[in-house]
Amino acid sequence: MRFTITGRNIEVTAGLREAVEDKLGKLDRFFAPATEATVRLSVQKDIQKIEVTIPVKGHIIRAEESSNDMYVSIDLVEEILERQLKKYKNKLIDKKLNAPSFSTAFLEYESAVDDDVEIVKTKKFAVKPMDPEEACVQMELLGHSFYVFLNGDTDEVNVVYKRKGGTYGLIEPELL
């Protein structure tokens, strides 16, 4: 596995780089050698945060963790990623289409974890065209953390969501 490590409000020292590569290197057993992992370290006030994104064919495996110590955050994010991989193994490797992205040992690993996803409620609603700002207002009025709407400018279904810190995000579909 290859790593691209960047820092935001923090210098990526040799020690931090080594800690990330050692800890996340344990995930090598799950992935093919050509897999690229993007790691972003950031510091905001007393919060040390790590975000890891691993794109594999058709899926994105992502985890983030924060603590008051970057090395603790690195340990925690590795545990989260490993748990995700074990839990969703059968979903990620769909009929061997994504098999080249994963190691042979991971493909042969038998998961004891129940990875069934159970949908307990389905909701239908009418969508009217609106701009993202109007969708944010609707989301706030409903008291939700996200809102699905039809973007009047693009005629595509979009999602606005409330981010940590009180800002908003917009998710737009992109065909691969």
PDB file of C-alpha atoms in Angstrom:
ATOM      1  CA  MET A   1       0.000   0.000   0.000  1.00  0.00           C
ATOM      2  CA  ARG A   2       1.230   3.496  -0.849  1.00  0.00           C
ATOM      3  CA  PHE A   3       0.515   6.521   1.324  1.00  0.00           C
ATOM      4  CA  THR A   4       0.030  10.183   0.471  1.00  0.00           C
ATOM      5  CA  ILE A   5       0.316  12.030   3.780  1.00  0.00           C
ATOM      6  CA  THR A   6      -0.493  15.730   4.095  1.00  0.00           C
ATOM      7  CA  GLY A   7      -0.758  18.036   7.053  1.00  0.00           C
ATOM      8  CA  ARG A   8      -3.031  20.966   7.756  1.00  0.00           C
ATOM      9  CA  ASN A   9      -1.844  23.291  10.533  1.00  0.00           C
ATOM     10  CA  ILE A  10       0.715  20.615  11.382  1.00  0.00           C
ATOM     11  CA  GLU A  11       4.116  19.697  10.010  1.00  0.00           C
ATOM     12  CA  VAL A  12       4.293  16.056   8.950  1.00  0.00           C
ATOM     13  CA  THR A  13       7.479  15.058  10.736  1.00  0.00           C
ATOM     14  CA  ALA A  14       9.432  11.885  10.041  1.00  0.00           C
ATOM     15  CA  GLY A  15       8.071  10.443  13.301  1.00  0.00           C
ATOM     16  CA  LEU A  16       4.456  11.117  12.336  1.00  0.00           C
ATOM     17  CA  ARG A  17       5.022   9.747   8.834  1.00  0.00           C
ATOM     18  CA  GLU A  18       6.594   6.605  10.290  1.00  0.00           C
ATOM     19  CA  ALA A  19       3.753   6.172  12.809  1.00  0.00           C
ATOM     20  CA  VAL A  20       1.128   6.461  10.055  1.00  0.00           C
ATOM     21  CA  GLU A  21       2.956   4.073   7.733  1.00  0.00           C
ATOM     22  CA  ASP A  22       3.595   1.541  10.518  1.00  0.00           C
ATOM     23  CA  LYS A  23       0.072   1.576  11.943  1.00  0.00           C
ATOM     24  CA  LEU A  24      -1.854   1.793   8.663  1.00  0.00           C
ATOM     25  CA  GLY A  25       0.693  -0.538   7.073  1.00  0.00           C
ATOM     26  CA  LYS A  26      -0.986  -3.283   9.097  1.00  0.00           C
ATOM     27  CA  LEU A  27      -3.858  -2.948   6.634  1.00  0.00           C
ATOM     28  CA  ASP A  28      -1.516  -4.110   3.827  1.00  0.00           C
ATOM     29  CA  ARG A  29      -2.803  -7.635   4.335  1.00  0.00           C
ATOM     30  CA  PHE A  30      -6.212  -6.489   3.058  1.00  0.00           C
ATOM     31  CA  PHE A  31      -5.146  -4.598  -0.071  1.00  0.00           C
ATOM     32  CA  ALA A  32      -3.219  -5.107  -3.285  1.00  0.00           C
ATOM     33  CA  PRO A  33       0.257  -3.473  -3.275  1.00  0.00           C
ATOM     34  CA  ALA A  34      -0.779  -0.766  -5.769  1.00  0.00           C
ATOM     35  CA  THR A  35      -3.533   0.578  -3.474  1.00  0.00           C
ATOM     36  CA  GLU A  36      -3.167   4.278  -2.684  1.00  0.00           C
ATOM     37  CA  ALA A  37      -4.250   5.615   0.724  1.00  0.00           C
ATOM     38  CA  THR A  38      -4.674   9.352   1.268  1.00  0.00           C
ATOM     39  CA  VAL A  39      -4.009  10.461   4.833  1.00  0.00           C
ATOM     40  CA  ARG A  40      -4.681  13.992   6.063  1.00  0.00           C
ATOM     41  CA  LEU A  41      -3.487  15.063   9.483  1.00  0.00           C
ATOM     42  CA  SER A  42      -4.881  18.276  10.929  1.00  0.00           C
ATOM     43  CA  VAL A  43      -4.801  20.266  14.131  1.00  0.00           C
ATOM     44  CA  GLN A  44      -7.478  22.688  15.265  1.00  0.00           C
ATOM     45  CA  LYS A  45      -7.086  24.140  18.762  1.00  0.00           C
ATOM     46  CA  ASP A  46      -6.376  21.077  20.950  1.00  0.00           C
ATOM     47  CA  ILE A  47      -7.927  18.559  18.571  1.00  0.00           C
ATOM     48  CA  GLN A  48      -5.580  16.288  16.600  1.00  0.00           C
ATOM     49  CA  LYS A  49      -7.471  14.732  13.682  1.00  0.00           C
ATOM     50  CA  ILE A  50      -6.610  12.102  11.087  1.00  0.00           C
ATOM     51  CA  GLU A  51      -8.676  11.350   7.987  1.00  0.00           C
ATOM     52  CA  VAL A  52      -7.920   8.299   5.848  1.00  0.00           C
ATOM     53  CA  THR A  53      -9.443   7.683   2.416  1.00  0.00           C
ATOM     54  CA  ILE A  54      -8.765   4.510   0.442  1.00  0.00           C
ATOM     55  CA  PRO A  55     -10.407   4.366  -2.981  1.00  0.00           C
ATOM     56  CA  VAL A  56     -10.954   0.863  -4.334  1.00  0.00           C
ATOM     57  CA  LYS A  57     -12.771   0.096  -7.536  1.00  0.00           C
ATOM     58  CA  GLY A  58     -16.350   1.237  -7.098  1.00  0.00           C
ATOM     59  CA  HIS A  59     -16.036   2.019  -3.373  1.00  0.00           C
ATOM     60  CA  ILE A  60     -14.377   4.459  -1.024  1.00  0.00           C
ATOM     61  CA  ILE A  61     -13.241   3.277   2.374  1.00  0.00           C
ATOM     62  CA  ARG A  62     -12.980   6.231   4.736  1.00  0.00           C
ATOM     63  CA  ALA A  63     -12.479   6.849   8.428  1.00  0.00           C
ATOM     64  CA  GLU A  64     -11.620   9.798  10.599  1.00  0.00           C
ATOM     65  CA  GLU A  65     -10.763  10.100  14.253  1.00  0.00           C
ATOM     66  CA  SER A  66      -9.918  12.922  16.630  1.00  0.00           C
ATOM     67  CA  SER A  67      -8.257  13.093  20.028  1.00  0.00           C
ATOM     68  CA  ASN A  68      -5.880  15.333  21.926  1.00  0.00           C
ATOM     69  CA  ASP A  69      -2.891  13.244  20.739  1.00  0.00           C
ATOM     70  CA  MET A  70      -2.162  12.512  17.059  1.00  0.00           C
ATOM     71  CA  TYR A  71      -0.618   9.117  17.839  1.00  0.00           C
ATOM     72  CA  VAL A  72      -3.791   8.056  19.681  1.00  0.00           C
ATOM     73  CA  SER A  73      -5.863   9.261  16.699  1.00  0.00           C
ATOM     74  CA  ILE A  74      -3.699   7.165  14.357  1.00  0.00           C
ATOM     75  CA  ASP A  75      -4.258   4.054  16.515  1.00  0.00           C
ATOM     76  CA  LEU A  76      -8.010   4.644  16.661  1.00  0.00           C
ATOM     77  CA  VAL A  77      -8.446   5.215  12.920  1.00  0.00           C
ATOM     78  CA  GLU A  78      -6.558   1.988  12.124  1.00  0.00           C
ATOM     79  CA  GLU A  79      -8.950   0.031  14.362  1.00  0.00           C
ATOM     80  CA  ILE A  80     -11.973   1.636  12.681  1.00  0.00           C
ATOM     81  CA  LEU A  81     -10.706   0.820   9.176  1.00  0.00           C
ATOM     82  CA  GLU A  82      -9.941  -2.777  10.083  1.00  0.00           C
ATOM     83  CA  ARG A  83     -13.392  -3.203  11.645  1.00  0.00           C
ATOM     84  CA  GLN A  84     -15.042  -1.722   8.531  1.00  0.00           C
ATOM     85  CA  LEU A  85     -13.108  -4.014   6.211  1.00  0.00           C
ATOM     86  CA  LYS A  86     -13.987  -7.127   8.184  1.00  0.00           C
ATOM     87  CA  LYS A  87     -17.633  -6.155   8.605  1.00  0.00           C
ATOM     88  CA  TYR A  88     -18.300  -5.252   4.977  1.00  0.00           C
ATOM     89  CA  LYS A  89     -15.965  -7.740   3.285  1.00  0.00           C
ATOM     90  CA  ASN A  90     -18.741  -9.545   1.430  1.00  0.00           C
ATOM     91  CA  LYS A  91     -20.291  -6.266   0.293  1.00  0.00           C
ATOM     92  CA  LEU A  92     -16.979  -4.801  -0.911  1.00  0.00           C
ATOM     93  CA  ILE A  93     -15.955  -7.844  -2.908  1.00  0.00           C
ATOM     94  CA  ASP A  94     -18.997  -8.195  -5.101  1.00  0.00           C
ATOM     95  CA  LYS A  95     -18.696 -11.284  -7.332  1.00  0.00           C
ATOM     96  CA  LYS A  96     -14.915 -10.805  -7.588  1.00  0.00           C
ATOM     97  CA  LEU A  97     -15.324  -7.581  -9.607  1.00  0.00           C
ATOM     98  CA  ASN A  98     -13.249  -5.677  -7.069  1.00  0.00           C
ATOM     99  CA  ALA A  99     -10.918  -8.582  -6.316  1.00  0.00           C
ATOM    100  CA  PRO A 100      -7.843  -6.938  -7.938  1.00  0.00           C
ATOM    101  CA  SER A 101      -8.024  -4.184  -5.302  1.00  0.00           C
ATOM    102  CA  PHE A 102      -7.708  -6.622  -2.399  1.00  0.00           C
ATOM    103  CA  SER A 103      -5.103  -9.143  -1.297  1.00  0.00           C
ATOM    104  CA  THR A 104      -5.624 -12.883  -1.754  1.00  0.00           C
ATOM    105  CA  ALA A 105      -5.483 -13.420   2.016  1.00  0.00           C
ATOM    106  CA  PHE A 106      -8.356 -10.969   2.530  1.00  0.00           C
ATOM    107  CA  LEU A 107     -10.410 -12.584  -0.236  1.00  0.00           C
ATOM    108  CA  GLU A 108     -10.022 -15.957   1.469  1.00  0.00           C
ATOM    109  CA  TYR A 109     -10.684 -14.574   4.977  1.00  0.00           C
ATOM    110  CA  GLU A 110     -13.920 -15.913   6.445  1.00  0.00           C
ATOM    111  CA  SER A 111     -15.770 -13.213   8.304  1.00  0.00           C
ATOM    112  CA  ALA A 112     -17.598 -14.229  11.460  1.00  0.00           C
ATOM    113  CA  VAL A 113     -19.263 -10.833  11.648  1.00  0.00           C
ATOM    114  CA  ASP A 114     -22.847 -10.575  10.435  1.00  0.00           C
ATOM    115  CA  ASP A 115     -22.610  -8.051   7.599  1.00  0.00           C
ATOM    116  CA  ASP A 116     -26.268  -7.934   6.623  1.00  0.00           C
ATOM    117  CA  VAL A 117     -27.590  -4.429   6.244  1.00  0.00           C
ATOM    118  CA  GLU A 118     -31.185  -4.206   7.379  1.00  0.00           C
ATOM    119  CA  ILE A 119     -33.339  -1.366   6.103  1.00  0.00           C
ATOM    120  CA  VAL A 120     -36.091  -0.864   8.647  1.00  0.00           C
ATOM    121  CA  LYS A 121     -37.942   2.065   7.115  1.00  0.00           C
ATOM    122  CA  THR A 122     -38.579   3.403   3.624  1.00  0.00           C
ATOM    123  CA  LYS A 123     -39.758   6.914   3.053  1.00  0.00           C
ATOM    124  CA  LYS A 124     -41.070   8.507  -0.139  1.00  0.00           C
ATOM    125  CA  PHE A 125     -41.445  12.212  -0.676  1.00  0.00           C
ATOM    126  CA  ALA A 126     -42.093  14.651  -3.481  1.00  0.00           C
ATOM    127  CA  VAL A 127     -39.142  16.702  -4.654  1.00  0.00           C
ATOM    128  CA  LYS A 128     -39.476  20.167  -6.076  1.00  0.00           C
ATOM    129  CA  PRO A 129     -36.701  21.973  -7.910  1.00  0.00           C
ATOM    130  CA  MET A 130     -34.787  24.426  -5.696  1.00  0.00           C
ATOM    131  CA  ASP A 131     -31.331  25.857  -5.276  1.00  0.00           C
ATOM    132  CA  PRO A 132     -28.905  24.559  -2.601  1.00  0.00           C
ATOM    133  CA  GLU A 133     -29.421  27.609  -0.359  1.00  0.00           C
ATOM    134  CA  GLU A 134     -33.185  27.036  -0.291  1.00  0.00           C
ATOM    135  CA  ALA A 135     -32.538  23.360   0.484  1.00  0.00           C
ATOM    136  CA  CYS A 136     -30.394  24.396   3.479  1.00  0.00           C
ATOM    137  CA  VAL A 137     -33.240  26.548   4.768  1.00  0.00           C
ATOM    138  CA  GLN A 138     -35.696  23.647   4.353  1.00  0.00           C
ATOM    139  CA  MET A 139     -33.293  21.326   6.176  1.00  0.00           C
ATOM    140  CA  GLU A 140     -33.035  23.772   9.089  1.00  0.00           C
ATOM    141  CA  LEU A 141     -36.809  24.194   9.215  1.00  0.00           C
ATOM    142  CA  LEU A 142     -37.214  20.406   9.452  1.00  0.00           C
ATOM    143  CA  GLY A 143     -34.467  20.105  12.055  1.00  0.00           C
ATOM    144  CA  HIS A 144     -32.586  17.453  10.065  1.00  0.00           C
ATOM    145  CA  SER A 145     -28.859  17.072   9.492  1.00  0.00           C
ATOM    146  CA  PHE A 146     -29.292  16.448   5.735  1.00  0.00           C
ATOM    147  CA  TYR A 147     -31.823  17.186   3.008  1.00  0.00           C
ATOM    148  CA  VAL A 148     -32.353  15.519  -0.382  1.00  0.00           C
ATOM    149  CA  PHE A 149     -33.605  17.819  -3.140  1.00  0.00           C
ATOM    150  CA  LEU A 150     -33.823  18.292  -6.897  1.00  0.00           C
ATOM    151  CA  ASN A 151     -31.310  20.945  -7.941  1.00  0.00           C
ATOM    152  CA  GLY A 152     -33.173  23.421 -10.156  1.00  0.00           C
ATOM    153  CA  ASP A 153     -29.966  24.437 -11.965  1.00  0.00           C
ATOM    154  CA  THR A 154     -28.760  20.938 -12.895  1.00  0.00           C
ATOM    155  CA  ASP A 155     -31.980  18.859 -12.727  1.00  0.00           C
ATOM    156  CA  GLU A 156     -30.115  16.299 -10.614  1.00  0.00           C
ATOM    157  CA  VAL A 157     -30.837  14.945  -7.163  1.00  0.00           C
ATOM    158  CA  ASN A 158     -28.440  16.524  -4.621  1.00  0.00           C
ATOM    159  CA  VAL A 159     -27.971  16.369  -0.882  1.00  0.00           C
ATOM    160  CA  VAL A 160     -27.120  19.217   1.468  1.00  0.00           C
ATOM    161  CA  TYR A 161     -25.865  18.369   4.935  1.00  0.00           C
ATOM    162  CA  LYS A 162     -24.795  20.125   8.075  1.00  0.00           C
ATOM    163  CA  ARG A 163     -21.088  19.835   8.787  1.00  0.00           C
ATOM    164  CA  LYS A 164     -19.292  19.995  12.093  1.00  0.00           C
ATOM    165  CA  GLY A 165     -18.747  23.617  12.951  1.00  0.00           C
ATOM    166  CA  GLY A 166     -22.123  24.760  11.604  1.00  0.00           C
ATOM    167  CA  THR A 167     -21.203  24.992   7.921  1.00  0.00           C
ATOM    168  CA  TYR A 168     -23.002  23.200   5.091  1.00  0.00           C
ATOM    169  CA  GLY A 169     -21.932  20.684   2.474  1.00  0.00           C
ATOM    170  CA  LEU A 170     -23.394  19.810  -0.928  1.00  0.00           C
ATOM    171  CA  ILE A 171     -23.233  16.353  -2.483  1.00  0.00           C
ATOM    172  CA  GLU A 172     -23.646  16.249  -6.258  1.00  0.00           C
ATOM    173  CA  PRO A 173     -23.757  12.978  -8.216  1.00  0.00           C
ATOM    174  CA  GLU A 174     -20.984  12.207 -10.661  1.00  0.00           C
ATOM    175  CA  LEU A 175     -21.139   9.236 -13.004  1.00  0.00           C
ATOM    176  CA  LEU A 176     -17.993   7.143 -13.178  1.00  0.00           C
TER     177      LEU A 176
END
